[in-house]
Amino acid sequence: MILILDVENTVVKRNNKMHLDPFEPENSLVMVGMLDGTGLEQIITFDHNEHPPTENGRQIVQDKLDKTTLLVAHNAVHDLMWLWESGFTYEGNVFDTMLGEYILQRGQKQPLSLEACAERYQLHTQKQDTLKEYFKQGLNVAEIPHNELSEYLSADLHATQQLFREQDRQYTYGTGKNLVGTIRLTNQLAIHLARIYQRGFKVDRNALEDVRKEFEAERNELIKNLYVQVTDLMGDRPINLNSPEQLSWVIYSRKPHDKMQWASKFQDRMSADLFKSNVKKLSSVVYKQKAEMCTSCNGTGHIRKIKKDGTPHKNTNKCVTCSATGFIYKALNEKAGLKLSPPNKTWISANGFSTNKNNLILLESWARSNDMPEAEKFLKRVRRLSAVDTYLSSFIEGINTHLKPDGLLHVRLLQHRTGTGRLSGADPNMQNMPRGNTFPVKKVFVSRWSSGKILEADFAQLEFRVAAFLSQDKTAIEEVKTGFDVHSYTANIITHAGQPTSRQEAKAHTFAPLFGASGYGRSSAEAAYYQQFIKKYSGIAEWHQSLKKEVLDTTKIATPSGREFSFPNVEQNQYGNISYFTQIKNYPVQSFATADIVPVCLMYIDKMLVANRLKSCVVNTVHDSIVIDVHPDEEEVILRIIKRTNEVLVDIINKKWNIDFNVPLLLEAKIGKNWLDTKDVA
């Protein structure tokens, strides 16, 4: 039996955030709505202020679930979570209409709310968001009049049913016929991600507080040192480093005359000489400035008007002369800032030159290779300050905000946020966790058992191996099979080209060309590596060109799993360059690796844990790694499961998609008392 299901639940506000999950003790399940294939609709009430619970409501819902072979819902993970946490059992298949629509969009980002999906198909639903006014009044779901809430839930059920029927037609007879395997895998994964969400990841609150203090101390020191350096570079000119515009003055020593003219001019293709000419013509040099006390207000920033009788007025006005700063800034005959130059027009923004993270990394590398220690130090500090601010807001505060009273952080992993199908996260986004064992926040994540451990199983060079398979590049395949150290090779190329680079530093460059990066705008040494990459892995470069032709011919590309990506607006200019080329090169590799292979691996491991009736459980996944909370009595069996996964994974992939994946895959395990202190398993 196919069952359309939707739930209504209360929402609690905690830490200035709205929490609608069942892990908040104050939240409750208000209603469950069910609509079966016969057209029978049932609205079951559990907790409503003006309506008693439906008699035998729990039994009615469970009986229905026991007969269900396919549960259909919009955002099924949310509904499953409320069912499971409310004591209901359901282990059958699901179809999430939100994910169904996401897959049909083929990488094109479109709104995926139930209302937006229904409108896209011109479905004649009676769905009306009648509850907004009640929410504005501060009422919770259980306080909304029962008849209106039940009507709202009923409308959601029928909208979901109509959307499911339309999507089923698309997958059966329409444009989505080739995507059946993809939507099936996506829905299967949704159940496993729901279980990860339910389990939670244990957090050591004391360790979290220690890390917060550590980052705050570092932040204060960075700010102090930066502003000392800024004063030296800019004179007395006040600079707000949080302003991209003012930061660009420090880095590039120029600012545009007219922002509108500036931004529009650099949209056109131009030679390097013309670029430099336009930069000089449309911008001016930033000079150091000296601050002098404003004589109009004597440095107070305020003046008093004089009354007719000659006495000063009791109220003060802002000094116009100094704009209430108390100082007049006069330009000195000395160019301010670091005097760095952007390489091309792609670095132009409306406010001046770009100060985004990637460009600052390139500038820092360039400064290092050109023996400019002051510039290198400044850029390194700016980037680190930005990182620390992100760590404090996104991770420390994010974890604190969403950490539940039981000490568990319930990890939300989302399948519908990225163009490639790669997982993203929320509350906080654990997918942004820096790689490796260098990020202190990782030590706050511990086992739920006092003597338990955290194991991370990480794919070795997964995306490079996938690119080797997709392109059938002979050099890449041979290097994977022989264990060639590609990162050391990268470091060697860049070092010999005049820029000393460690193996760790080289990792940022090794596989970047797979995802559309080029040597354009980089230091000459780094550019040398990017050119070498194209020559060395000529099969990958040729494959990129074949993708380009395929998109120009068909406006879409597909992965071996059947997942498709559409580029309906692709264009080729007179120079042979095409729009979206970075995505065209990136999507097949990233998608097949992290949206297909990693999920297959995760589900295999998860099923093995259940089949062996183990207490150990998967608690997170970050791109190409899987994190397991290991019970103290189960470490050996978990390591055997990882070993077995390595033995069978390629066979599973080949059988699932009827392909010949002729490149070995390797899952490397690390284990430790917390997520940070994991060590390689021999």
XYZ file of C-alpha atoms in Angstrom:
682
model
C 0.000 0.000 0.000
C 1.138 3.509 -0.840
C 0.602 5.938 2.025
C 0.848 9.730 1.809
C 1.920 11.058 5.197
C 2.493 14.435 6.824
C 2.875 15.535 10.446
C 2.294 18.730 12.395
C 4.413 19.425 15.453
C 5.126 22.225 17.871
C 8.166 24.468 17.510
C 10.240 25.717 20.443
C 12.496 28.759 20.484
C 15.830 28.201 22.205
C 19.096 30.152 21.905
C 17.251 32.602 19.609
C 16.647 29.817 17.083
C 13.463 27.994 16.164
C 13.760 24.247 16.744
C 11.150 22.034 15.094
C 12.752 18.660 15.763
C 11.530 15.987 18.185
C 14.745 16.062 20.243
C 13.591 19.151 22.147
C 11.785 17.977 25.327
C 9.245 20.803 24.986
C 8.235 19.849 21.446
C 5.348 17.472 20.796
C 3.633 15.673 17.933
C 0.339 17.473 17.324
C -1.211 15.674 14.340
C -0.505 12.910 11.860
C -2.250 13.035 8.489
C -2.566 9.940 6.271
C -3.998 9.469 2.792
C -3.972 5.999 1.251
C -4.406 4.755 -2.294
C -8.135 4.237 -1.862
C -8.621 7.914 -1.111
C -9.226 7.339 2.602
C -7.993 10.329 4.571
C -7.337 10.176 8.309
C -6.278 13.044 10.577
C -5.122 11.772 13.965
C -4.757 14.249 16.834
C -2.190 13.630 19.585
C -1.592 16.905 21.415
C -3.831 19.913 20.811
C -4.929 22.522 23.326
C -8.610 22.492 22.375
C -9.054 18.946 21.088
C -8.630 15.635 22.934
C -6.363 12.966 21.451
C -8.011 10.721 18.883
C -9.241 7.514 20.512
C -6.877 4.638 19.694
C -4.875 7.143 17.613
C -1.515 5.431 18.115
C -2.878 2.062 17.085
C -4.569 3.526 14.006
C -1.302 5.089 12.811
C 0.815 2.011 13.529
C -1.669 -0.338 11.834
C -1.540 1.866 8.747
C 2.266 1.902 8.776
C 2.384 -1.893 9.116
C 0.412 -2.228 5.871
C 2.468 0.375 3.991
C 4.985 -0.669 1.338
C 5.836 2.853 0.191
C 5.664 5.921 2.429
C 5.349 9.169 0.451
C 6.135 12.513 2.086
C 7.542 15.928 1.251
C 10.788 16.177 3.245
C 10.487 12.597 4.428
C 13.406 12.760 6.885
C 11.454 15.209 9.055
C 8.357 13.009 9.093
C 10.335 9.799 9.730
C 12.102 11.457 12.634
C 8.846 12.416 14.310
C 7.398 8.942 13.745
C 10.417 7.143 15.198
C 10.897 9.500 18.141
C 7.189 9.257 18.937
C 7.435 5.492 19.302
C 6.167 4.354 15.880
C 8.012 1.837 13.757
C 8.464 1.912 10.011
C 11.244 0.129 8.135
C 9.808 0.141 4.610
C 10.608 2.178 1.514
C 10.084 5.918 1.199
C 9.555 8.334 -1.661
C 10.400 11.942 -0.852
C 8.651 14.258 -3.326
C 11.097 17.036 -2.457
C 13.999 14.813 -3.517
C 11.980 13.558 -6.471
C 11.712 17.108 -7.767
C 15.364 17.857 -6.977
C 16.576 14.960 -9.138
C 14.256 15.973 -11.988
C 15.781 19.470 -11.946
C 19.165 17.964 -13.042
C 21.390 20.332 -11.122
C 19.275 23.419 -11.814
C 18.544 25.063 -8.482
C 14.818 25.675 -8.095
C 12.633 26.235 -5.018
C 11.616 22.880 -3.580
C 8.892 23.768 -1.094
C 5.623 21.897 -1.516
C 3.943 25.080 -2.706
C 6.680 25.835 -5.259
C 6.624 22.276 -6.639
C 2.825 22.257 -6.936
C 2.891 25.606 -8.714
C 5.606 24.366 -11.119
C 3.293 21.563 -12.285
C 0.214 23.808 -12.200
C -1.463 21.443 -9.792
C -4.883 22.565 -8.649
C -4.415 22.087 -4.956
C -6.322 23.799 -2.224
C -3.104 24.414 -0.349
C -3.295 27.762 1.365
C -0.843 29.000 3.943
C -3.560 30.038 6.351
C -1.385 29.722 9.421
C 0.962 32.670 8.932
C -1.306 35.070 10.826
C -1.437 32.741 13.821
C 2.356 32.459 13.848
C 2.602 36.262 13.688
C 0.441 36.342 16.807
C 2.985 34.132 18.548
C 0.750 31.058 18.663
C 2.328 27.614 18.499
C 0.979 24.842 16.302
C -0.972 23.214 19.136
C -2.746 26.533 19.779
C -4.040 27.047 16.233
C -7.798 26.262 15.957
C -8.141 22.537 15.431
C -10.387 22.737 12.372
C -8.037 25.143 10.574
C -4.959 23.089 11.396
C -6.591 19.876 10.200
C -7.731 21.579 6.977
C -4.180 22.807 6.453
C -2.792 19.316 6.996
C -5.388 17.827 4.651
C -4.424 20.296 1.933
C -0.760 19.297 2.353
C -1.658 15.623 1.995
C -3.566 16.147 -1.242
C -0.875 18.437 -2.645
C 1.761 15.801 -1.891
C -0.392 13.105 -3.495
C -0.840 15.094 -6.691
C 2.855 15.944 -6.816
C 3.797 12.285 -6.310
C 1.500 11.196 -9.149
C 3.010 13.777 -11.485
C 6.561 12.803 -10.562
C 5.717 9.109 -10.931
C 4.540 9.816 -14.491
C 7.797 11.663 -15.178
C 9.917 8.774 -13.898
C 7.790 6.117 -15.606
C 6.939 7.629 -18.982
C 8.395 11.131 -19.182
C 11.709 12.964 -19.108
C 12.798 11.240 -15.913
C 12.904 7.656 -17.246
C 16.717 7.664 -17.178
C 16.724 8.921 -13.587
C 14.887 6.018 -11.951
C 18.083 4.540 -10.526
C 19.172 7.933 -9.181
C 15.917 8.687 -7.381
C 15.841 5.146 -5.977
C 19.360 5.537 -4.529
C 18.507 9.008 -3.215
C 15.429 7.759 -1.367
C 17.306 4.762 0.042
C 20.003 7.086 1.336
C 17.380 9.357 2.926
C 16.453 6.585 5.389
C 20.085 6.136 6.450
C 20.594 9.907 6.821
C 17.462 10.000 8.971
C 19.005 7.374 11.252
C 22.231 9.397 11.507
C 20.129 12.437 12.378
C 18.288 10.453 15.026
C 21.407 8.957 16.666
C 23.258 12.197 17.239
C 26.979 12.827 17.773
C 28.157 13.179 21.399
C 29.740 16.537 22.329
C 32.068 17.204 25.267
C 30.768 20.547 26.578
C 33.930 21.303 28.574
C 36.136 20.729 25.539
C 33.833 22.967 23.498
C 34.248 25.797 26.005
C 38.047 25.352 25.990
C 38.135 25.590 22.188
C 35.964 28.710 22.283
C 38.397 30.428 24.665
C 41.316 29.334 22.482
C 39.795 30.843 19.343
C 38.726 34.071 21.072
C 42.261 34.623 22.381
C 43.699 34.020 18.911
C 41.136 36.369 17.370
C 42.022 39.209 19.749
C 45.739 38.772 19.031
C 45.166 38.748 15.257
C 43.081 41.930 15.374
C 45.712 43.694 17.472
C 48.575 42.731 15.133
C 46.586 43.506 11.996
C 45.697 47.016 13.067
C 49.305 47.738 14.006
C 50.260 46.654 10.491
C 47.375 48.579 8.897
C 48.482 51.788 10.637
C 51.976 51.273 9.262
C 50.609 50.667 5.750
C 47.864 53.298 5.626
C 48.947 56.004 8.048
C 46.180 57.426 10.199
C 43.437 56.527 7.708
C 40.744 54.549 9.631
C 40.268 51.130 8.013
C 37.497 48.628 8.636
C 38.917 45.225 7.710
C 35.408 43.748 7.660
C 34.673 45.940 4.644
C 35.771 44.208 1.386
C 36.086 47.649 -0.203
C 38.412 49.069 2.453
C 40.383 45.829 2.646
C 40.985 46.131 -1.104
C 42.473 49.613 -0.540
C 45.068 48.074 1.766
C 45.906 45.193 -0.574
C 45.822 46.886 -3.991
C 46.449 50.552 -3.072
C 43.750 51.749 -5.500
C 40.036 52.498 -5.431
C 37.552 53.111 -8.280
C 36.298 56.614 -9.143
C 32.837 55.471 -10.155
C 31.696 52.033 -8.957
C 29.001 51.634 -11.623
C 31.362 52.533 -14.471
C 34.088 50.406 -12.910
C 31.971 47.255 -12.614
C 30.431 47.542 -16.095
C 33.694 48.258 -17.902
C 35.398 45.051 -16.884
C 32.611 42.815 -18.134
C 34.232 42.918 -21.562
C 37.091 40.745 -22.722
C 40.346 42.700 -22.963
C 44.077 42.267 -23.337
C 46.444 42.519 -20.364
C 47.660 45.942 -21.531
C 44.108 47.263 -21.933
C 43.200 45.859 -18.523
C 46.049 47.766 -16.863
C 45.162 50.915 -18.786
C 41.526 50.782 -17.675
C 42.531 50.132 -14.082
C 44.635 53.306 -14.072
C 41.993 55.330 -15.895
C 39.032 54.285 -13.738
C 40.682 54.220 -10.332
C 42.944 56.386 -8.229
C 45.914 55.754 -5.986
C 45.255 55.465 -2.262
C 47.742 57.573 -0.313
C 48.727 57.389 3.319
C 46.951 59.929 5.440
C 47.855 61.955 8.502
C 45.250 62.804 11.101
C 45.169 66.366 12.417
C 42.920 67.621 15.154
C 39.911 69.434 13.761
C 40.165 73.077 14.746
C 36.443 73.652 14.243
C 35.519 71.385 17.129
C 38.908 71.070 18.844
C 38.866 67.340 18.305
C 35.575 66.729 20.074
C 33.553 65.960 16.965
C 30.749 68.284 18.135
C 30.154 72.022 18.136
C 27.769 74.313 19.992
C 25.753 76.941 18.224
C 25.931 80.401 19.652
C 22.713 81.976 20.863
C 21.740 85.556 19.956
C 22.935 86.665 23.344
C 26.394 85.292 22.555
C 26.265 82.307 24.886
C 26.760 78.723 23.655
C 23.664 76.589 23.162
C 23.313 73.722 25.685
C 22.787 71.161 22.876
C 25.629 70.129 20.583
C 25.623 69.474 16.817
C 27.884 67.139 14.818
C 30.868 68.899 13.387
C 30.467 69.092 9.615
C 34.133 69.845 9.004
C 35.388 66.532 10.398
C 32.121 64.542 10.070
C 32.048 64.169 13.851
C 35.331 62.240 13.939
C 37.285 65.008 15.612
C 40.078 64.689 13.034
C 40.891 65.978 9.562
C 42.670 63.438 7.368
C 45.212 64.866 4.938
C 46.887 62.853 2.204
C 50.623 62.378 2.388
C 52.765 62.034 -0.707
C 53.283 58.320 -0.099
C 51.385 55.458 -1.694
C 49.515 53.411 0.899
C 48.948 49.688 1.218
C 50.696 46.612 -0.110
C 50.700 47.795 -3.753
C 49.754 44.365 -5.116
C 48.252 44.029 -8.595
C 45.299 41.858 -9.623
C 46.121 39.644 -12.623
C 42.975 40.018 -14.706
C 39.426 41.334 -14.988
C 37.903 38.352 -13.200
C 39.219 39.924 -10.002
C 37.050 43.011 -10.445
C 34.060 43.533 -8.179
C 31.626 46.434 -7.813
C 33.607 47.737 -4.824
C 37.000 47.469 -6.474
C 39.284 44.452 -6.564
C 38.278 41.076 -5.223
C 39.146 40.076 -1.671
C 37.575 36.623 -1.715
C 39.317 33.734 -0.001
C 40.662 31.999 -3.112
C 42.168 35.179 -4.529
C 43.799 36.030 -1.198
C 45.366 32.545 -1.195
C 46.796 33.209 -4.661
C 48.097 36.633 -3.620
C 49.719 35.183 -0.512
C 51.430 32.537 -2.602
C 52.560 35.177 -5.095
C 53.911 37.407 -2.311
C 55.830 34.470 -0.841
C 57.413 33.545 -4.168
C 58.350 37.210 -4.830
C 59.951 37.742 -1.410
C 57.359 40.183 -0.041
C 57.224 39.134 3.637
C 55.063 42.060 4.820
C 52.385 41.332 2.219
C 52.535 37.598 2.925
C 52.198 38.187 6.685
C 49.251 40.568 6.257
C 47.348 38.273 3.888
C 47.984 35.238 6.093
C 46.602 37.135 9.118
C 43.529 38.371 7.209
C 42.709 34.862 6.018
C 43.267 33.394 9.459
C 41.044 36.038 11.091
C 38.291 35.230 8.612
C 38.691 31.514 9.360
C 38.624 32.055 13.128
C 35.496 34.232 12.838
C 33.854 31.435 10.834
C 34.929 28.814 13.365
C 33.482 30.847 16.232
C 30.178 31.664 14.540
C 29.498 28.567 12.453
C 30.974 25.860 14.654
C 31.349 26.986 18.271
C 28.127 29.010 18.361
C 26.439 26.670 15.885
C 27.155 23.628 18.025
C 26.154 25.462 21.215
C 22.888 26.582 19.649
C 21.829 23.193 18.362
C 23.301 20.954 21.049
C 20.467 19.153 22.784
C 20.035 18.858 26.553
C 21.277 15.247 26.394
C 24.637 16.404 24.998
C 23.972 15.124 21.478
C 24.328 17.142 18.296
C 21.876 15.695 15.801
C 23.668 15.977 12.470
C 21.401 17.112 9.622
C 22.670 15.942 6.248
C 20.798 17.375 3.265
C 20.619 15.892 -0.225
C 18.993 18.753 -2.090
C 21.186 21.819 -1.519
C 24.044 21.329 -3.997
C 24.043 21.131 -7.772
C 25.983 17.840 -7.774
C 24.012 15.837 -5.212
C 26.921 16.092 -2.780
C 25.633 16.301 0.779
C 25.413 19.600 2.591
C 24.506 20.214 6.204
C 22.630 22.450 8.588
C 22.447 23.323 12.283
C 25.487 23.623 11.907
C 26.825 22.611 8.514
C 29.174 19.772 9.478
C 30.123 19.368 5.819
C 32.251 22.507 6.150
C 34.424 20.858 8.785
C 38.069 21.337 7.709
C 39.761 18.167 6.560
C 42.482 16.363 8.449
C 43.430 16.329 12.116
C 44.342 19.981 12.521
C 41.032 21.577 13.478
C 40.616 21.851 17.305
C 36.798 21.759 17.154
C 37.000 18.091 16.197
C 38.193 17.151 19.692
C 34.804 18.077 21.192
C 33.192 15.125 19.369
C 33.512 11.974 21.444
C 31.928 8.546 21.845
C 28.625 8.188 23.675
C 30.237 5.349 25.640
C 32.768 6.165 28.349
C 35.489 3.949 26.854
C 34.284 4.158 23.271
C 36.226 5.548 20.331
C 35.612 7.537 17.161
C 36.584 5.945 13.844
C 36.799 7.863 10.573
C 36.928 5.878 7.358
C 38.262 8.176 4.657
C 38.530 7.440 0.948
C 42.042 7.904 -0.415
C 42.056 10.337 -3.359
C 38.510 9.369 -4.282
C 37.829 12.146 -6.761
C 41.163 11.609 -8.551
C 40.384 7.894 -8.847
C 36.924 8.666 -10.177
C 38.407 11.100 -12.722
C 40.890 8.409 -13.755
C 37.996 6.014 -14.361
C 35.753 8.497 -16.162
C 38.536 9.690 -18.454
C 40.393 6.330 -18.660
C 43.617 8.301 -18.431
C 46.373 5.656 -18.527
C 48.838 7.665 -16.428
C 46.316 8.386 -13.690
C 45.150 4.751 -13.538
C 48.731 3.469 -13.359
C 49.618 5.919 -10.582
C 46.632 4.828 -8.511
C 47.511 1.156 -8.935
C 51.191 1.653 -8.039
C 50.550 4.006 -5.107
C 52.380 6.939 -6.681
C 52.579 9.928 -4.289
C 50.909 12.603 -6.433
C 51.129 15.304 -3.733
C 54.904 14.969 -3.453
C 55.082 15.162 -7.236
C 53.062 18.413 -7.188
C 55.299 19.892 -4.485
C 58.382 18.948 -6.492
C 57.112 20.654 -9.675
C 56.228 23.911 -7.891
C 59.459 23.922 -5.853
C 61.658 23.381 -8.934
C 59.783 26.223 -10.641
C 61.043 28.595 -7.949
C 58.456 28.426 -5.146
C 59.443 26.163 -2.229
C 56.332 24.112 -1.409
C 55.728 21.313 1.092
C 53.700 18.189 0.378
C 50.910 19.500 2.629
C 50.830 22.866 0.826
C 50.782 21.092 -2.538
C 47.488 19.329 -1.728
C 45.609 22.550 -2.524
C 46.871 22.310 -6.117
C 47.141 18.599 -6.955
C 43.556 17.952 -7.971
C 42.333 21.515 -8.522
C 42.446 21.164 -12.348
C 39.863 18.369 -12.043
C 37.375 20.977 -10.911
C 38.045 23.648 -13.467
C 40.930 25.540 -11.883
C 43.702 26.793 -14.162
C 47.066 28.423 -13.730
C 45.655 31.756 -14.855
C 46.220 34.418 -12.202
C 48.548 32.267 -10.105
C 52.251 32.558 -9.414
C 54.485 31.456 -12.263
C 55.574 28.390 -10.283
C 51.992 27.293 -9.594
C 50.992 28.025 -13.194
C 53.821 25.711 -14.263
C 52.222 22.850 -12.341
C 48.786 23.487 -13.858
C 50.290 23.353 -17.332
C 52.168 20.188 -16.394
C 48.938 18.598 -15.161
C 47.327 19.012 -18.594
C 50.347 17.455 -20.292
C 50.795 14.623 -17.823
C 47.117 13.663 -17.623
C 46.290 14.298 -21.260
C 43.452 11.764 -21.078
C 41.701 13.870 -18.436
C 42.209 17.016 -20.531
C 40.776 15.240 -23.602
C 37.830 14.007 -21.547
C 37.126 17.584 -20.478
C 36.944 18.559 -24.128
C 34.585 15.682 -24.880
C 32.298 16.893 -22.074
C 32.375 20.348 -23.644
C 31.268 18.922 -26.998
C 28.574 16.771 -25.370
C 27.023 19.746 -23.596
C 27.108 21.891 -26.719
C 25.374 19.093 -28.649
C 22.807 17.986 -26.054
C 22.848 20.667 -23.270
C 23.342 17.917 -20.675
C 25.783 15.335 -19.325
C 25.305 12.146 -17.315
C 27.348 10.073 -14.879
C 27.722 6.264 -15.021
C 25.050 6.029 -12.307
C 22.521 7.713 -14.611
C 22.459 11.019 -12.722
C 21.998 13.890 -15.170
C 22.989 17.557 -15.230
C 21.365 20.081 -17.509
C 22.917 23.247 -18.951
C 20.066 24.716 -21.016
C 21.707 28.140 -21.405
C 25.177 26.997 -22.407
C 26.859 29.260 -24.973
C 30.138 29.273 -26.854
C 31.849 32.584 -27.608
C 33.999 33.542 -30.589
C 37.144 32.371 -28.820
C 35.786 28.835 -28.356
C 35.169 29.197 -24.639
C 31.852 27.977 -23.250
C 29.821 29.082 -20.282
C 29.595 26.807 -17.202
C 32.798 24.986 -18.215
C 34.003 24.792 -14.606
C 30.753 23.069 -13.545
C 30.810 20.838 -16.621
C 34.255 19.526 -15.643
C 33.477 19.390 -11.934
C 29.989 17.889 -11.741
C 30.633 14.365 -13.117
C 33.642 13.768 -10.861
C 32.242 15.251 -7.668
C 28.803 13.792 -8.201
C 29.781 10.214 -9.026
C 32.311 10.224 -6.182
C 30.396 11.834 -3.325
C 26.712 11.588 -4.378
C 26.870 7.977 -5.629
C 29.918 5.974 -4.484
C 30.124 7.362 -0.934
C 26.380 6.785 -0.272
C 26.636 3.201 -1.559
C 29.575 2.659 0.790
C 27.810 4.328 3.735
C 24.676 2.223 3.274
C 26.734 -0.981 3.025
C 28.553 -0.213 6.288
C 25.320 0.845 8.018
C 23.598 -2.386 6.958
C 26.577 -4.443 8.137
C 26.378 -2.830 11.573
C 22.671 -3.650 11.804
C 23.101 -7.180 10.424
C 25.741 -7.924 13.061
C 23.515 -6.413 15.775
C 26.250 -4.004 16.823
C 25.835 -1.026 19.120
C 28.395 0.955 17.124
C 26.752 3.347 14.675
C 27.441 5.808 11.864
C 27.114 9.338 13.291
C 28.336 11.571 10.456
C 29.735 11.725 6.959
C 31.872 14.526 5.540
C 32.141 14.388 1.756
C 34.295 11.284 1.220
C 34.625 10.110 4.827
C 32.329 8.168 7.155
C 32.437 8.662 10.937
C 31.504 5.816 13.292
C 30.940 5.901 17.050
C 32.609 2.642 18.151
C 31.442 0.714 21.210
C 34.412 -0.346 23.413
C 33.659 -4.047 22.840
C 33.350 -3.784 19.054
C 36.543 -2.168 17.766
C 37.920 -5.327 16.151
C 34.689 -6.225 14.378
C 34.326 -2.654 13.074
C 37.826 -2.801 11.600
C 36.924 -6.119 9.949
C 33.828 -4.480 8.427
C 35.984 -1.665 6.993
C 38.389 -4.257 5.581
C 35.487 -6.200 4.063
C 34.098 -2.989 2.548
C 37.409 -2.418 0.765
C 37.253 -5.943 -0.622
C 33.727 -5.790 -2.054
C 33.001 -2.129 -2.830
C 34.189 -2.125 -6.452
C 32.159 -5.279 -7.158
C 29.079 -3.666 -5.599
C 29.548 -0.581 -7.773
C 30.020 -2.627 -10.941
C 26.921 -4.723 -10.312
C 24.781 -1.763 -9.277
C 25.446 0.287 -12.388
C 26.586 -2.436 -14.810
C 29.982 -0.828 -15.376
C 33.625 -1.877 -15.255
C 35.152 0.361 -12.592
C 38.766 -0.588 -13.290
C 40.397 1.681 -10.697
C 40.962 0.403 -7.137
C 39.223 2.211 -4.269
C 40.719 2.465 -0.813
C 38.968 3.292 2.459
C 41.554 4.245 5.114
C 40.598 3.982 8.790
C 41.694 6.174 11.688
C 40.547 5.692 15.276
C 40.942 7.583 18.528
C 39.358 8.764 21.775
C 37.826 11.745 19.929
C 37.424 12.884 16.335
C 40.616 14.971 16.422
C 42.954 12.443 17.986
C 42.342 9.648 15.487
C 45.393 7.678 14.359
C 45.890 5.533 11.268
C 45.019 1.875 11.669
C 47.816 -0.375 10.453
